[in-house]
PDB file of C-alpha atoms in Angstrom:
ATOM      1  CA  UNK A   1      18.085  64.322  11.404  1.00 76.00           C
ATOM      2  CA  UNK A   2      20.109  62.234   8.726  1.00 80.00           C
ATOM      3  CA  UNK A   3      18.549  59.040   9.881  1.00 82.00           C
ATOM      4  CA  UNK A   4      15.024  60.542   9.446  1.00 87.00           C
ATOM      5  CA  UNK A   5      15.767  61.841   5.901  1.00 88.00           C
ATOM      6  CA  UNK A   6      17.421  58.503   4.929  1.00 87.00           C
ATOM      7  CA  UNK A   7      14.290  56.732   6.229  1.00 88.00           C
ATOM      8  CA  UNK A   8      12.012  59.244   4.116  1.00 91.00           C
ATOM      9  CA  UNK A   9      14.036  58.692   1.168  1.00 90.00           C
ATOM     10  CA  UNK A  10      13.499  54.903   1.388  1.00 91.00           C
ATOM     11  CA  UNK A  11       9.740  55.237   1.883  1.00 93.00           C
ATOM     12  CA  UNK A  12       9.364  57.507  -1.184  1.00 93.00           C
ATOM     13  CA  UNK A  13      11.588  55.121  -3.255  1.00 92.00           C
ATOM     14  CA  UNK A  14       9.394  52.054  -2.154  1.00 94.00           C
ATOM     15  CA  UNK A  15       6.230  54.171  -2.927  1.00 95.00           C
ATOM     16  CA  UNK A  16       7.673  54.912  -6.354  1.00 93.00           C
ATOM     17  CA  UNK A  17       8.533  51.317  -7.005  1.00 95.00           C
ATOM     18  CA  UNK A  18       5.023  50.129  -6.215  1.00 96.00           C
ATOM     19  CA  UNK A  19       3.115  52.690  -8.054  1.00 94.00           C
ATOM     20  CA  UNK A  20       5.276  52.584 -11.203  1.00 93.00           C
ATOM     21  CA  UNK A  21       5.148  48.759 -11.474  1.00 96.00           C
ATOM     22  CA  UNK A  22       1.376  49.001 -11.554  1.00 96.00           C
ATOM     23  CA  UNK A  23       1.470  51.973 -13.882  1.00 94.00           C
ATOM     24  CA  UNK A  24       3.777  50.198 -16.252  1.00 94.00           C
ATOM     25  CA  UNK A  25       1.928  46.999 -16.421  1.00 96.00           C
ATOM     26  CA  UNK A  26      -1.493  48.858 -17.028  1.00 95.00           C
ATOM     27  CA  UNK A  27       0.059  51.194 -19.670  1.00 92.00           C
ATOM     28  CA  UNK A  28       1.902  48.426 -21.562  1.00 91.00           C
ATOM     29  CA  UNK A  29      -1.279  46.249 -21.460  1.00 92.00           C
ATOM     30  CA  UNK A  30      -3.402  49.039 -22.971  1.00 89.00           C
ATOM     31  CA  UNK A  31      -0.772  50.036 -25.220  1.00 84.00           C
ATOM     32  CA  UNK A  32      -0.275  46.619 -26.743  1.00 82.00           C
ATOM     33  CA  UNK A  33      -4.004  45.927 -26.842  1.00 84.00           C
ATOM     34  CA  UNK A  34      -4.720  49.332 -28.754  1.00 75.00           C
ATOM     35  CA  UNK A  35      -1.487  49.198 -30.815  1.00 71.00           C
ATOM     36  CA  UNK A  36      -0.395  52.462 -29.136  1.00 75.00           C
ATOM     37  CA  UNK A  37       3.355  52.926 -29.249  1.00 72.00           C
ATOM     38  CA  UNK A  38       3.219  56.030 -27.215  1.00 75.00           C
ATOM     39  CA  UNK A  39       1.209  54.339 -24.355  1.00 82.00           C
ATOM     40  CA  UNK A  40       3.417  51.290 -24.389  1.00 81.00           C
ATOM     41  CA  UNK A  41       6.550  53.460 -24.389  1.00 78.00           C
ATOM     42  CA  UNK A  42       5.104  55.370 -21.502  1.00 85.00           C
ATOM     43  CA  UNK A  43       4.657  52.204 -19.599  1.00 87.00           C
ATOM     44  CA  UNK A  44       8.321  51.121 -20.360  1.00 82.00           C
ATOM     45  CA  UNK A  45       9.366  54.480 -19.037  1.00 81.00           C
ATOM     46  CA  UNK A  46       7.610  53.667 -15.810  1.00 88.00           C
ATOM     47  CA  UNK A  47       9.941  50.789 -15.297  1.00 88.00           C
ATOM     48  CA  UNK A  48      13.012  53.079 -15.866  1.00 81.00           C
ATOM     49  CA  UNK A  49      11.788  54.951 -12.922  1.00 85.00           C
ATOM     50  CA  UNK A  50      11.401  51.799 -10.964  1.00 89.00           C
ATOM     51  CA  UNK A  51      15.042  51.099 -11.766  1.00 83.00           C
ATOM     52  CA  UNK A  52      15.951  54.600 -10.617  1.00 81.00           C
ATOM     53  CA  UNK A  53      14.059  54.180  -7.195  1.00 86.00           C
ATOM     54  CA  UNK A  54      15.841  50.840  -6.609  1.00 87.00           C
ATOM     55  CA  UNK A  55      19.086  52.624  -7.223  1.00 80.00           C
ATOM     56  CA  UNK A  56      18.278  54.910  -4.248  1.00 83.00           C
ATOM     57  CA  UNK A  57      17.391  51.926  -2.057  1.00 86.00           C
ATOM     58  CA  UNK A  58      20.710  50.373  -2.921  1.00 82.00           C
ATOM     59  CA  UNK A  59      22.618  53.521  -2.216  1.00 76.00           C
ATOM     60  CA  UNK A  60      21.207  53.754   1.372  1.00 80.00           C
ATOM     61  CA  UNK A  61      21.179  49.964   2.239  1.00 74.00           C
ATOM     62  CA  UNK A  62      22.394  49.450   5.729  1.00 65.00           C
ATOM     63  CA  UNK A  63      22.684  53.109   6.543  1.00 60.00           C
ATOM     64  CA  UNK A  64      21.200  54.112   9.937  1.00 46.00           C
ATOM     65  CA  UNK A  65      21.613  56.377  12.760  1.00 42.00           C
ATOM     66  CA  UNK A  66      22.996  59.982  12.932  1.00 36.00           C
ATOM     67  CA  UNK A  67      26.555  58.760  12.939  1.00 39.00           C
ATOM     68  CA  UNK A  68      26.257  57.005   9.511  1.00 49.00           C
ATOM     69  CA  UNK A  69      28.752  58.527   7.182  1.00 52.00           C
ATOM     70  CA  UNK A  70      27.834  58.984   3.555  1.00 56.00           C
ATOM     71  CA  UNK A  71      29.709  56.553   1.279  1.00 66.00           C
ATOM     72  CA  UNK A  72      31.025  58.523  -1.540  1.00 75.00           C
ATOM     73  CA  UNK A  73      31.932  55.728  -3.875  1.00 80.00           C
ATOM     74  CA  UNK A  74      28.331  54.270  -3.441  1.00 76.00           C
ATOM     75  CA  UNK A  75      26.911  57.773  -4.242  1.00 73.00           C
ATOM     76  CA  UNK A  76      29.173  57.864  -7.467  1.00 83.00           C
ATOM     77  CA  UNK A  77      27.997  54.316  -8.601  1.00 84.00           C
ATOM     78  CA  UNK A  78      24.301  55.134  -7.975  1.00 80.00           C
ATOM     79  CA  UNK A  79      24.514  58.489  -9.745  1.00 79.00           C
ATOM     80  CA  UNK A  80      26.185  56.968 -12.763  1.00 86.00           C
ATOM     81  CA  UNK A  81      23.430  54.104 -12.809  1.00 85.00           C
ATOM     82  CA  UNK A  82      20.715  56.930 -12.851  1.00 82.00           C
ATOM     83  CA  UNK A  83      22.436  58.728 -15.602  1.00 85.00           C
ATOM     84  CA  UNK A  84      22.453  55.424 -17.644  1.00 89.00           C
ATOM     85  CA  UNK A  85      18.724  55.146 -16.829  1.00 84.00           C
ATOM     86  CA  UNK A  86      18.144  58.491 -18.224  1.00 83.00           C
ATOM     87  CA  UNK A  87      19.930  57.640 -21.352  1.00 91.00           C
ATOM     88  CA  UNK A  88      17.889  54.401 -21.734  1.00 88.00           C
ATOM     89  CA  UNK A  89      14.784  56.481 -21.198  1.00 83.00           C
ATOM     90  CA  UNK A  90      15.634  58.943 -23.847  1.00 86.00           C
ATOM     91  CA  UNK A  91      16.615  56.206 -26.350  1.00 91.00           C
ATOM     92  CA  UNK A  92      13.317  54.353 -25.770  1.00 86.00           C
ATOM     93  CA  UNK A  93      11.259  57.605 -26.033  1.00 84.00           C
ATOM     94  CA  UNK A  94      13.047  58.510 -29.314  1.00 90.00           C
ATOM     95  CA  UNK A  95      12.775  55.195 -30.890  1.00 89.00           C
ATOM     96  CA  UNK A  96       9.062  54.843 -30.207  1.00 84.00           C
ATOM     97  CA  UNK A  97       8.467  58.251 -31.410  1.00 85.00           C
ATOM     98  CA  UNK A  98      10.421  57.834 -34.621  1.00 90.00           C
ATOM     99  CA  UNK A  99       8.598  54.606 -35.288  1.00 86.00           C
ATOM    100  CA  UNK A 100       5.211  56.369 -34.957  1.00 83.00           C
ATOM    101  CA  UNK A 101       6.138  59.107 -37.308  1.00 90.00           C
ATOM    102  CA  UNK A 102       7.482  56.753 -39.904  1.00 90.00           C
ATOM    103  CA  UNK A 103       4.284  54.680 -39.823  1.00 85.00           C
ATOM    104  CA  UNK A 104       2.267  57.959 -39.722  1.00 86.00           C
ATOM    105  CA  UNK A 105       0.457  56.671 -36.828  1.00 79.00           C
ATOM    106  CA  UNK A 106      -1.245  58.643 -34.047  1.00 75.00           C
ATOM    107  CA  UNK A 107      -2.340  57.338 -30.558  1.00 69.00           C
ATOM    108  CA  UNK A 108      -4.992  54.532 -31.062  1.00 66.00           C
ATOM    109  CA  UNK A 109      -6.076  54.602 -27.571  1.00 60.00           C
ATOM    110  CA  UNK A 110      -6.595  58.076 -26.479  1.00 76.00           C
ATOM    111  CA  UNK A 111      -9.000  57.636 -23.648  1.00 85.00           C
ATOM    112  CA  UNK A 112      -6.766  55.202 -21.560  1.00 89.00           C
ATOM    113  CA  UNK A 113      -3.697  57.459 -22.153  1.00 87.00           C
ATOM    114  CA  UNK A 114      -5.367  60.493 -21.021  1.00 90.00           C
ATOM    115  CA  UNK A 115      -6.536  58.755 -17.858  1.00 93.00           C
ATOM    116  CA  UNK A 116      -3.317  57.399 -17.031  1.00 93.00           C
ATOM    117  CA  UNK A 117      -1.529  60.620 -17.589  1.00 92.00           C
ATOM    118  CA  UNK A 118      -4.024  62.592 -15.384  1.00 95.00           C
ATOM    119  CA  UNK A 119      -3.574  59.895 -12.595  1.00 93.00           C
ATOM    120  CA  UNK A 120       0.101  60.355 -12.824  1.00 92.00           C
ATOM    121  CA  UNK A 121       0.063  64.164 -12.853  1.00 93.00           C
ATOM    122  CA  UNK A 122      -2.404  64.133  -9.791  1.00 91.00           C
ATOM    123  CA  UNK A 123       0.243  63.342  -7.338  1.00 88.00           C
ATOM    124  CA  UNK A 124       3.646  63.247  -9.291  1.00 91.00           C
ATOM    125  CA  UNK A 125       4.364  66.954  -8.499  1.00 92.00           C
ATOM    126  CA  UNK A 126       4.205  66.075  -4.659  1.00 94.00           C
ATOM    127  CA  UNK A 127       6.445  63.067  -5.248  1.00 94.00           C
ATOM    128  CA  UNK A 128       8.980  65.234  -7.229  1.00 95.00           C
ATOM    129  CA  UNK A 129       8.899  68.025  -4.635  1.00 94.00           C
ATOM    130  CA  UNK A 130       9.283  65.500  -1.741  1.00 95.00           C
ATOM    131  CA  UNK A 131      12.280  63.944  -3.383  1.00 93.00           C
ATOM    132  CA  UNK A 132      13.882  67.243  -3.910  1.00 93.00           C
ATOM    133  CA  UNK A 133      13.459  68.268  -0.238  1.00 93.00           C
ATOM    134  CA  UNK A 134      15.141  64.971   0.896  1.00 92.00           C
ATOM    135  CA  UNK A 135      17.952  65.575  -1.630  1.00 90.00           C
ATOM    136  CA  UNK A 136      18.698  68.977  -0.133  1.00 91.00           C
ATOM    137  CA  UNK A 137      18.495  67.779   3.367  1.00 91.00           C
ATOM    138  CA  UNK A 138      20.882  64.831   2.650  1.00 87.00           C
ATOM    139  CA  UNK A 139      22.933  66.609  -0.065  1.00 85.00           C
ATOM    140  CA  UNK A 140      22.560  63.395  -2.113  1.00 82.00           C
ATOM    141  CA  UNK A 141      23.268  63.383  -5.789  1.00 79.00           C
ATOM    142  CA  UNK A 142      21.555  59.999  -6.039  1.00 78.00           C
ATOM    143  CA  UNK A 143      18.311  61.250  -4.531  1.00 87.00           C
ATOM    144  CA  UNK A 144      18.517  64.600  -6.683  1.00 86.00           C
ATOM    145  CA  UNK A 145      18.911  62.637  -9.823  1.00 79.00           C
ATOM    146  CA  UNK A 146      16.010  60.371  -8.863  1.00 84.00           C
ATOM    147  CA  UNK A 147      13.964  63.377  -8.400  1.00 89.00           C
ATOM    148  CA  UNK A 148      14.972  64.360 -11.849  1.00 84.00           C
ATOM    149  CA  UNK A 149      13.574  61.162 -13.095  1.00 82.00           C
ATOM    150  CA  UNK A 150      10.316  61.916 -11.450  1.00 87.00           C
ATOM    151  CA  UNK A 151      10.328  65.249 -13.217  1.00 88.00           C
ATOM    152  CA  UNK A 152      10.842  63.572 -16.470  1.00 83.00           C
ATOM    153  CA  UNK A 153       7.876  61.415 -15.708  1.00 86.00           C
ATOM    154  CA  UNK A 154       5.794  64.594 -15.159  1.00 90.00           C
ATOM    155  CA  UNK A 155       6.922  65.855 -18.528  1.00 86.00           C
ATOM    156  CA  UNK A 156       6.077  62.578 -20.228  1.00 84.00           C
ATOM    157  CA  UNK A 157       2.812  62.365 -18.631  1.00 89.00           C
ATOM    158  CA  UNK A 158       2.005  65.871 -19.935  1.00 89.00           C
ATOM    159  CA  UNK A 159       3.114  64.931 -23.385  1.00 83.00           C
ATOM    160  CA  UNK A 160       1.037  61.917 -23.281  1.00 84.00           C
ATOM    161  CA  UNK A 161      -2.078  63.792 -22.008  1.00 88.00           C
ATOM    162  CA  UNK A 162      -1.624  66.608 -24.637  1.00 84.00           C
ATOM    163  CA  UNK A 163      -1.082  64.040 -27.489  1.00 79.00           C
ATOM    164  CA  UNK A 164      -4.131  62.005 -26.370  1.00 82.00           C
ATOM    165  CA  UNK A 165      -6.295  65.032 -26.175  1.00 85.00           C
ATOM    166  CA  UNK A 166      -5.062  66.627 -29.340  1.00 83.00           C
ATOM    167  CA  UNK A 167      -5.227  63.443 -31.391  1.00 80.00           C
ATOM    168  CA  UNK A 168      -8.651  62.655 -30.006  1.00 80.00           C
ATOM    169  CA  UNK A 169     -10.119  66.224 -30.819  1.00 84.00           C
ATOM    170  CA  UNK A 170      -8.120  66.931 -34.190  1.00 85.00           C
ATOM    171  CA  UNK A 171      -7.185  63.649 -35.785  1.00 80.00           C
ATOM    172  CA  UNK A 172      -5.258  65.671 -38.438  1.00 85.00           C
ATOM    173  CA  UNK A 173      -2.590  66.383 -35.637  1.00 84.00           C
ATOM    174  CA  UNK A 174      -1.708  62.584 -35.330  1.00 82.00           C
ATOM    175  CA  UNK A 175       2.022  63.684 -35.435  1.00 86.00           C
ATOM    176  CA  UNK A 176       1.939  66.139 -32.521  1.00 81.00           C
ATOM    177  CA  UNK A 177       2.521  63.887 -29.596  1.00 76.00           C
ATOM    178  CA  UNK A 178       5.434  62.164 -31.399  1.00 82.00           C
ATOM    179  CA  UNK A 179       7.177  65.409 -32.340  1.00 84.00           C
ATOM    180  CA  UNK A 180       6.928  66.529 -28.774  1.00 80.00           C
ATOM    181  CA  UNK A 181       8.242  63.333 -27.387  1.00 82.00           C
ATOM    182  CA  UNK A 182      11.160  63.502 -29.710  1.00 88.00           C
ATOM    183  CA  UNK A 183      12.041  66.948 -28.374  1.00 84.00           C
ATOM    184  CA  UNK A 184      11.590  65.678 -24.743  1.00 81.00           C
ATOM    185  CA  UNK A 185      13.939  62.657 -25.423  1.00 85.00           C
ATOM    186  CA  UNK A 186      16.583  65.209 -26.447  1.00 88.00           C
ATOM    187  CA  UNK A 187      16.217  67.089 -23.209  1.00 82.00           C
ATOM    188  CA  UNK A 188      16.359  63.815 -21.201  1.00 83.00           C
ATOM    189  CA  UNK A 189      19.198  62.579 -22.994  1.00 88.00           C
ATOM    190  CA  UNK A 190      21.219  65.754 -22.361  1.00 87.00           C
ATOM    191  CA  UNK A 191      20.336  65.316 -18.560  1.00 81.00           C
ATOM    192  CA  UNK A 192      21.555  61.706 -18.691  1.00 85.00           C
ATOM    193  CA  UNK A 193      24.920  62.888 -20.316  1.00 91.00           C
ATOM    194  CA  UNK A 194      25.295  65.570 -17.765  1.00 85.00           C
ATOM    195  CA  UNK A 195      24.619  63.181 -14.849  1.00 82.00           C
ATOM    196  CA  UNK A 196      27.222  60.629 -16.308  1.00 89.00           C
ATOM    197  CA  UNK A 197      29.860  63.487 -16.652  1.00 88.00           C
ATOM    198  CA  UNK A 198      29.195  64.666 -13.041  1.00 82.00           C
ATOM    199  CA  UNK A 199      29.610  61.190 -11.614  1.00 83.00           C
ATOM    200  CA  UNK A 200      32.843  60.749 -13.587  1.00 86.00           C
ATOM    201  CA  UNK A 201      34.487  63.987 -12.567  1.00 82.00           C
ATOM    202  CA  UNK A 202      37.649  63.582 -10.188  1.00 82.00           C
ATOM    203  CA  UNK A 203      36.193  66.225  -7.833  1.00 72.00           C
ATOM    204  CA  UNK A 204      32.894  64.522  -7.488  1.00 71.00           C
ATOM    205  CA  UNK A 205      31.691  65.187  -3.903  1.00 58.00           C
ATOM    206  CA  UNK A 206      28.440  63.063  -3.826  1.00 55.00           C
ATOM    207  CA  UNK A 207      26.333  66.207  -3.191  1.00 52.00           C
ATOM    208  CA  UNK A 208      23.423  67.536  -5.145  1.00 48.00           C
ATOM    209  CA  UNK A 209      24.689  71.095  -4.687  1.00 43.00           C
ATOM    210  CA  UNK A 210      21.542  72.131  -2.947  1.00 40.00           C
ATOM    211  CA  UNK A 211      23.222  72.634   0.454  1.00 38.00           C
ATOM    212  CA  UNK A 212      26.421  72.830   2.340  1.00 35.00           C
ATOM    213  CA  UNK A 213      27.522  69.558   3.737  1.00 38.00           C
ATOM    214  CA  UNK A 214      30.287  68.696   6.310  1.00 34.00           C
ATOM    215  CA  UNK A 215      32.016  65.373   5.768  1.00 35.00           C
TER     216      UNK A 215
END
């Protein structure tokens, strides 16, 4: 059972890596071409999720078979790495949003932003729920926090979509997506700090707290 869950975690992680590399390149390309800080920042966030998925792959490297025992120290290091990624994601989002507000700029490329956000939202809920299910089955903090990173991507996609639509329909609301993104950056940063604190606790168990796990 554990071997099956580990294999599923690996498949989900590779899917995350492949999709987000494409999404990141496309978003950054359109963002730079259209001088859209929001879309370029969203693309940069995609690479943060790639790094988070790679942390999961690193965590479960070489683990196979039902007899494989969870590696607590590897779980701690991977959880801490994901916490740092959350903080980087929050800092990047806040910086891009603050720059847009200072320049009094709204999204310059509303259509590409809306299309990319819709594409992300079309299946990201499935990816998030699949990772959460694997995290519960493995009682893995690393997979749990990677799922949280996918949830952050859902929120960012929703913000990008709302901002693109609002600014496209009501140009006077150029500041709406930047203000929402700043609030979102605060929430993501709080999640990153909590993840770092959890990984640093002496009683860190490596579990996500979703199920009981015998070690």
